[in-house]
Amino acid sequence: MNKSLPLVFFLSMAIQVFASIDTIAVDVGISVFKTMPIGVVPFTEPSGTSLDWPDEKPHEVAERDLNLSGRFEIISVPKFDLVKLSRARAKFYVTGKIEKALNNKIKMDFFLYATQSKDLILGESYTVSLMDSRKAVHEFIDKVIYQLWGAHGVASTKLAWVSKIDGVKQIVVADYDGFHRRQLTFDSTISMMPVWSHDNERIIFVSFRNNKPQLYIKDVATGTQKRLFKKFEQTFSPAVNPKTGEILFSAISGGKTDLYVGDPETQQSRRLSFLKSSQTSPSWSPNSSEIIFTSDRGGSPQIYVMNSDGTDMRRMTFMGRYNERASWAPTGDRIVYTSMDDGKMNIYTCAIDGSDIVQLTSNSGNNERPSWSPDGMLIAFSSNRSGSNQIYIMRRDGSNVTRITQGGDNTAPTWSWYPIENQTKQKEGKE
Amino acid sequence: MKSIYALLIAGCVVIGLTACSKKKEPVVDPVVKDTPAKAVTSEKPAQTKEDSLASLEKERLEAERLEAARKKLQEMMDRLMSEDVYLDFDRSELTEEAKTLLTQVGEVLNQEPRFTITVEGHTDARGTEDYNLTLGSARSTKVKEFLSAYGIAAERMETISYGEEKPKQAGESEDAFAKNRRANFRVNVK
């Protein structure tokens, strides 16, 4: 008994060390954003019994959410500490109280306080199972963001990406922080380029199941799926219209690639580009009146913009020989794209007239497939900087790079839309 | 004069026949009408059973010959792959070696009209998946266009782009990149 005690101690240490290695890598870069300092005080748990949290404790989930949001600087204090919070200029702090509830559930009370006055700014109560505890924290943090920033956060949104499972590229979906990952495709052939349908209920992706790249749409909950736009043999690069749900895509026809827009319900489509060169990687402007895409009409891939009916085309990028996969920020003011220099891919943004180019990634392997968060604050992308392809999230200025996947091979993240109710709320707020 | 009579008689017979069939038509059940036609076609091979055996043997020999020819063409195409006739980075133009070998492929395709080919375009891992699918398509199309110009019907050639998804050699070396920029061929028999 005496001999086994140190062993047990050692084992628990080993598990501790492993757990700390397995946490996310955070690289806090210099940000042009003004972040808001906010205190996080660990949530009180019921005394006597310890709760078996699925992965992280609620205050850790809250800290992760606040950090990933790109809006806050976290001041962690083990308990309420007026001096420390005041010194760090944290005008507000979040905390909570966890209690056991009936039917194996827990009652989670979350609070946002003003540090000086100790006034309660926001209080929320959720009674959930342990498994849903993360979801409850996400919802609360989005309410905190709405309270303090007047904007909708993205803590309750999702990501889809491509993960190699047994050597085959499959589509997976997960919470935006990489947790609660679920495999969506189970094919023996490659699946890639996932994007979310307008209602966040389906994923549109490219499958090689017929030995050719072809678009499919699959319901996330039920798994029912169908092929899209069957009149084309080869289709890829899907992009969903943020207003109507229509799908922009590339199709190879007559030996060259062109842009088409189609309705996933009626399967009707029409051609948008009529150049001799190849056009691909389309993306909508947030009000869906314009389209940005890549064309090699000038001899190398460059980014162009045109009206959504295909008229008034003009070139947007002139720097470098390879600019591809542009994506318009939901805020409308910037465009993110991938540029290749010396064989390495890096992520850049520019203003919508192509000026004010900012390089967001450098000297860190290949950085590809940027995808905007629905609030336009963040960019998800994949990078092989750690030696393998993994998914990262950064602020729109390239700071606060945070890895959200561990191990395996993960590429091509795409952010979900806001839930439909938020989309309408936002609309109302604007009008 | 005689021929005019013959024509007239033939014409009468035809009219008579059509008149007959017109008269009978309402009586005959349309479903039953189909069966005699079927019977006729099924009778034919029975009548020439020995002929069909001979033709079967002929077909078998022909199939063997085709398979041998297919193998020869596939070998030729495999050589096309192994001769380092690759395409330059971000380019879809064919090299001179590629053109020489494709001319030989065109010859075989001219000799064997039952062959169709699938041309798969591939790229190296650099660049985006989207643009590489476009580039793979451009490469396979260049091959198709070359063979078209040689006189091979476009319907006999299918082009598929795999982009960067099926590398021949893994890794990030220049050597691997060069090996992965390629067009693959598959020979099918119609």
mmCIF file of C-alpha atoms in Angstrom, chain B residues 34-47:
data_model
loop_
_atom_site.group_PDB
_atom_site.id
_atom_site.type_symbol
_atom_site.label_atom_id
_atom_site.label_comp_id
_atom_site.label_asym_id
_atom_site.label_seq_id
_atom_site.Cartn_x
_atom_site.Cartn_y
_atom_site.Cartn_z
ATOM 1 C CA ASP B 34 -45.744 -6.280 -79.644
ATOM 2 C CA THR B 35 -45.198 -9.995 -79.251
ATOM 3 C CA PRO B 36 -44.834 -11.077 -82.899
ATOM 4 C CA ALA B 37 -42.039 -8.589 -83.372
ATOM 5 C CA LYS B 38 -40.227 -9.996 -80.358
ATOM 6 C CA ALA B 39 -40.728 -13.548 -81.585
ATOM 7 C CA VAL B 40 -39.111 -12.653 -84.853
ATOM 8 C CA THR B 41 -35.986 -11.311 -83.228
ATOM 9 C CA SER B 42 -35.649 -14.230 -80.835
ATOM 10 C CA GLU B 43 -36.139 -16.729 -83.686
ATOM 11 C CA LYS B 44 -33.226 -15.422 -85.671
ATOM 12 C CA PRO B 45 -30.332 -16.636 -83.505
ATOM 13 C CA ALA B 46 -32.051 -19.983 -83.086
ATOM 14 C CA GLN B 47 -32.136 -20.407 -86.825
#
